[in-house]
Coordinates of C-alpha atoms and ligand atoms in Angstrom, one line a residue:
M114 CA -33.7 22.8 -1.0
F115 CA -32.4 19.4 -1.8
N116 CA -29.0 20.8 -2.7
K117 CA -29.0 22.7 0.6
I118 CA -29.6 19.5 2.5
R119 CA -27.0 17.7 0.6
L120 CA -24.5 20.5 1.2
W121 CA -25.3 20.5 4.9
K122 CA -24.9 16.7 5.0
N123 CA -21.6 16.8 3.3
Q124 CA -20.3 19.5 5.6
N125 CA -21.6 17.5 8.5
N126 CA -19.9 14.3 7.3
S127 CA -16.6 16.1 6.7
S128 CA -16.7 17.7 10.1
T129 CA -17.4 14.3 11.7
L130 CA -14.4 12.9 9.7
R131 CA -12.2 15.8 10.9
E132 CA -13.2 15.2 14.5
K133 CA -12.5 11.5 14.1
I134 CA -9.1 12.2 12.6
E135 CA -8.2 14.5 15.5
E136 CA -9.4 11.9 18.0
I137 CA -7.3 9.2 16.4
K138 CA -4.2 11.4 16.3
K139 CA -4.3 11.6 20.1
L140 CA -3.0 8.0 20.3
P141 CA 0.0 6.5 18.5
I142 CA -0.5 6.2 14.8
P143 CA 1.0 3.1 13.0
E144 CA 4.3 4.2 11.4
H145 CA 4.0 1.9 8.5
V146 CA 0.7 0.7 7.0
A147 CA 0.7 -1.9 4.3
I148 CA -2.4 -2.7 2.3
I149 CA -3.4 -5.7 0.1
M150 CA -5.9 -3.9 -2.2
D151 CA -8.3 -6.7 -3.1
G152 CA -11.7 -7.0 -4.6
N153 CA -11.6 -4.7 -7.7
G154 CA -12.8 -7.5 -10.0
R155 CA -15.7 -8.4 -7.7
W156 CA -16.7 -4.8 -7.4
A157 CA -16.9 -4.5 -11.2
K158 CA -18.7 -7.8 -11.6
K159 CA -21.4 -6.8 -9.1
R160 CA -22.1 -3.8 -11.4
A161 CA -21.9 -5.8 -14.6
L162 CA -18.8 -3.8 -15.6
P163 CA -15.6 -5.1 -17.0
R164 CA -12.9 -6.0 -14.4
I165 CA -10.8 -3.1 -15.5
A166 CA -13.5 -0.7 -14.3
G167 CA -12.9 -2.0 -10.8
H168 CA -9.1 -1.3 -11.1
H169 CA -9.9 2.2 -12.3
E170 CA -12.1 2.8 -9.3
G171 CA -9.4 1.2 -7.1
M172 CA -6.9 3.8 -8.4
K173 CA -9.2 6.6 -7.1
V174 CA -9.2 5.0 -3.7
V175 CA -5.4 4.9 -3.8
R176 CA -5.5 8.7 -4.1
K177 CA -8.0 9.2 -1.2
T178 CA -6.1 6.7 1.0
T179 CA -2.7 8.5 0.3
R180 CA -4.2 11.8 1.3
L181 CA -5.6 10.5 4.5
A182 CA -2.4 8.6 5.4
N183 CA -0.5 11.8 4.9
Q184 CA -3.0 13.8 7.0
L185 CA -2.7 11.3 9.8
G186 CA 1.0 11.4 9.9
I187 CA 1.6 7.8 8.8
K188 CA 5.3 7.6 7.7
T189 CA 5.1 4.8 5.2
L190 CA 2.1 3.5 3.1
T191 CA 2.9 0.3 1.1
L192 CA 0.4 -0.7 -1.5
Y193 CA 0.3 -4.1 -3.1
A194 CA -0.6 -3.1 -6.7
F195 CA 0.7 -6.1 -8.7
S196 CA 2.2 -9.4 -7.6
T197 CA 4.7 -11.5 -9.5
E198 CA 1.8 -14.0 -9.9
N199 CA -0.6 -11.4 -11.4
W200 CA 1.0 -11.9 -14.9
K201 CA -1.2 -15.0 -15.2
R202 CA -4.3 -12.7 -15.7
P203 CA -5.8 -12.0 -19.1
K204 CA -3.5 -9.8 -21.3
N205 CA -5.9 -6.9 -21.5
E206 CA -6.2 -6.7 -17.8
V207 CA -2.5 -6.8 -17.2
E208 CA -2.0 -4.1 -19.8
Y209 CA -4.6 -2.0 -18.2
I210 CA -3.2 -2.3 -14.7
M211 CA 0.3 -1.4 -16.1
K212 CA -1.2 1.9 -17.5
L213 CA -2.6 2.9 -14.1
P214 CA 0.7 4.2 -12.6
E215 CA 1.0 6.6 -15.5
E216 CA -2.6 7.8 -15.2
F217 CA -2.3 8.1 -11.4
L218 CA 1.0 9.9 -11.4
G219 CA 0.1 12.0 -14.4
A220 CA -2.8 13.5 -12.5
F221 CA -1.5 13.3 -8.9
L222 CA 2.3 13.8 -9.0
P223 CA 2.1 17.6 -8.6
E224 CA 0.0 17.2 -5.4
L225 CA 2.4 14.5 -4.1
I226 CA 5.3 16.9 -4.7
K227 CA 3.5 19.7 -3.0
E228 CA 2.4 17.6 -0.1
N229 CA 6.0 16.4 0.6
V230 CA 5.2 12.7 -0.3
Q231 CA 8.1 10.6 -1.4
V232 CA 7.3 7.9 -4.0
K233 CA 9.1 4.6 -3.8
M234 CA 8.7 1.2 -5.5
M235 CA 9.6 -2.3 -4.5
G236 CA 9.4 -5.2 -7.0
Y237 CA 11.1 -6.5 -10.0
K238 CA 11.6 -3.7 -12.5
D239 CA 13.0 -5.7 -15.4
K240 CA 9.6 -7.2 -16.4
L241 CA 7.6 -3.9 -16.2
P242 CA 6.6 -2.2 -19.5
V243 CA 8.9 0.7 -20.3
H244 CA 6.1 3.2 -20.0
T245 CA 5.1 2.0 -16.5
L246 CA 8.7 2.0 -15.3
H247 CA 9.3 5.5 -16.8
A248 CA 6.3 7.0 -14.9
I249 CA 7.4 5.4 -11.6
E250 CA 11.0 6.4 -12.0
K251 CA 10.1 10.0 -12.9
A252 CA 7.9 10.2 -9.7
I253 CA 10.7 8.6 -7.6
E254 CA 13.2 11.2 -9.0
E255 CA 10.9 14.2 -8.6
T256 CA 10.0 13.3 -5.0
K257 CA 13.4 12.0 -3.8
N258 CA 14.1 15.1 -1.6
N259 CA 10.7 15.0 0.0
N260 CA 10.7 13.7 3.6
G261 CA 7.0 13.3 4.4
L262 CA 4.9 10.2 3.8
V263 CA 6.7 7.5 1.8
L264 CA 4.2 6.1 -0.7
N265 CA 5.7 2.7 -1.6
F266 CA 4.2 0.8 -4.5
A267 CA 4.7 -3.0 -4.5
L268 CA 4.6 -3.6 -8.2
N269 CA 5.6 -6.9 -9.7
Y270 CA 6.5 -7.8 -6.1
G271 CA 6.8 -11.3 -4.7
S272 CA 8.0 -12.0 -1.2
R273 CA 9.5 -15.5 -1.7
A274 CA 11.5 -14.4 -4.6
E275 CA 12.7 -11.3 -2.6
I276 CA 13.8 -13.6 0.2
I277 CA 15.6 -16.0 -2.1
D278 CA 17.4 -13.1 -3.8
A279 CA 18.4 -11.7 -0.4
V280 CA 19.8 -15.1 0.5
K281 CA 21.8 -15.4 -2.7
Q282 CA 23.3 -11.9 -2.1
V283 CA 24.2 -12.8 1.5
V284 CA 26.0 -16.0 0.2
S285 CA 27.8 -14.0 -2.4
D286 CA 28.9 -11.3 0.1
C287 CA 30.2 -14.0 2.5
R288 CA 32.1 -15.7 -0.3
S289 CA 33.7 -12.5 -1.4
D290 CA 34.5 -11.5 2.2
I291 CA 32.2 -8.4 2.2
M292 CA 30.4 -10.0 5.1
N293 CA 31.2 -12.6 7.7
E294 CA 28.4 -15.2 8.2
N295 CA 28.7 -14.8 12.0
D296 CA 27.6 -11.2 11.6
L297 CA 24.3 -12.2 9.9
N298 CA 21.4 -11.4 12.1
E299 CA 17.7 -10.3 11.6
E300 CA 18.7 -6.7 11.2
V301 CA 21.4 -7.4 8.7
F302 CA 19.2 -9.7 6.7
S303 CA 16.5 -7.1 6.6
S304 CA 18.9 -4.7 4.9
Y305 CA 19.2 -7.2 2.0
L306 CA 15.4 -7.0 1.3
M307 CA 13.6 -4.5 -0.9
T308 CA 12.4 -2.8 2.3
A309 CA 16.0 -1.9 3.4
N310 CA 15.8 1.4 5.3
M311 CA 12.1 1.0 6.0
T312 CA 10.5 -0.1 9.3
D313 CA 8.4 -3.2 9.2
P314 CA 4.7 -2.6 8.8
D315 CA 2.8 -2.1 12.1
L316 CA -0.5 -2.6 10.5
L317 CA -1.6 -4.8 7.5
I318 CA -5.0 -4.3 5.9
R319 CA -6.5 -6.6 3.4
T320 CA -9.8 -5.9 1.8
S321 CA -12.5 -8.1 0.2
G322 CA -12.8 -10.8 2.8
E323 CA -9.8 -12.9 1.8
I324 CA -7.8 -14.0 4.8
R325 CA -4.3 -14.7 3.4
L326 CA -1.0 -13.0 2.6
S327 CA -0.6 -13.9 -1.0
N328 CA 3.2 -13.8 -1.0
F329 CA 3.2 -10.3 0.5
M330 CA 6.0 -9.1 2.8
L331 CA 6.4 -12.5 4.5
W332 CA 9.5 -11.6 6.4
Q333 CA 8.4 -8.0 7.2
L334 CA 5.0 -9.0 8.6
A335 CA 6.3 -11.2 11.4
Y336 CA 5.0 -8.9 14.2
T337 CA 2.5 -6.9 12.3
E338 CA -1.1 -6.4 13.4
F339 CA -3.6 -7.7 10.8
W340 CA -6.9 -6.1 10.0
F341 CA -9.2 -7.8 7.5
T342 CA -12.4 -6.4 6.1
E343 CA -15.2 -7.6 3.8
V344 CA -15.2 -4.2 2.1
L345 CA -14.1 -4.4 -1.6
W346 CA -11.1 -2.1 -2.3
P347 CA -13.1 0.3 -4.6
D348 CA -15.5 0.8 -1.6
F349 CA -12.7 1.4 0.9
G350 CA -13.3 4.8 2.3
E351 CA -11.7 7.1 4.9
E352 CA -13.9 5.6 7.6
H353 CA -12.5 2.2 7.0
L354 CA -8.9 3.3 7.3
L355 CA -9.8 5.1 10.5
E356 CA -11.6 2.1 11.8
A357 CA -8.5 -0.1 11.1
I358 CA -6.2 2.4 12.9
E359 CA -8.6 2.6 15.8
T360 CA -8.6 -1.2 16.1
F361 CA -4.8 -1.2 15.9
Q362 CA -4.7 1.4 18.7
N363 CA -6.7 -0.9 20.9
R364 CA -4.5 -3.9 20.4
Q365 CA -1.7 -4.8 22.7
R366 CA 1.5 -5.5 20.9
R367 CA 3.8 -7.7 22.9
F368 CA 6.4 -8.8 20.3
G369 CA 6.7 -12.2 22.0
G370 CA 6.9 -10.7 25.5
I371 CA 4.1 -10.8 28.2
Ligands
FPP1660 C1 -6.8 -7.1 -6.8 O1 -8.1 -7.2 -7.0 C2 -6.2 -5.9 -7.4 C3 -5.2 -5.8 -8.2 C4 -4.4 -7.0 -8.6 C5 -4.8 -4.5 -8.8 C6 -4.7 -3.5 -7.8 C7 -4.5 -2.2 -8.5 C8 -5.1 -1.0 -8.0 C9 -6.0 -0.9 -6.8 C10 -4.8 0.2 -8.7 C11 -3.4 0.6 -8.5 C12 -3.1 1.9 -8.7 C13 -1.9 2.4 -8.9 C14 -1.7 3.9 -9.0 C15 -0.7 1.6 -9.2 P1 -8.7 -8.3 -7.9 O2 -8.6 -7.9 -9.3 O3 -7.9 -9.6 -7.6 O4 -10.1 -8.5 -7.4 P2 -11.0 -9.8 -7.3 O5 -10.3 -10.7 -6.3 O6 -12.3 -9.3 -6.9 O7 -11.1 -10.4 -8.7

């Protein structure tokens, strides 16, 4: 009897979710959603678990979120998985996070390939452990011909460093006459960033109640709509992504106009 009720409840929940998805798809869906996945450590602490347990749970949420983003027709999902500042964390935690792409892609890559998802990465590759980079590059290679959702991992990413590197490259291109400084405009500058060929995020989500950008996509977020939630990343469910999108759909974006 109990199982029957549970089954009915699950079916009922998933049909509600399906209905909600269909309803949301009637209005414009943000093309590019970027997420600062925060709160893994606090989630673990609340359960008297080591911090890495929170990261592991967070990885499962990456999977669920990717599936739903694909289902909704979002074109790009950028996930802030590790910042250039995160190296300051305890060694065991950093090592653990660096193993997650392998675990995630080891299990999920076949589904990503099948579902037409294209994996990308932005960030400084040189400092990443070889095993991490290898897993990511394999996924990038094996999904490079897919043209569905772009799943873009920000890994060892820092926005200020990205901007400085872009400026250095612009200067160097001007000096060597590849570019004329009078041709520099916002569009051209964007093409020097790690997000070249991507649209700017339409919606930024940050979990765990922190209201800051933490050196994430500072240039690209100029006109993005922000949605903050107290929910910790491991507790971030489909309903939260749908709520964020619904809020986005009710906002008026004026891009500086009236
Ligand atoms: C921030 O929470 C989270 C991180 C720095 C790591 C995020 C990584 C994942 C969600 C898994 C990534 C998965 C793949 C596949 C790459 P925090 O540790 O700062 O939490 P706290 O603020 O509560 O301490």
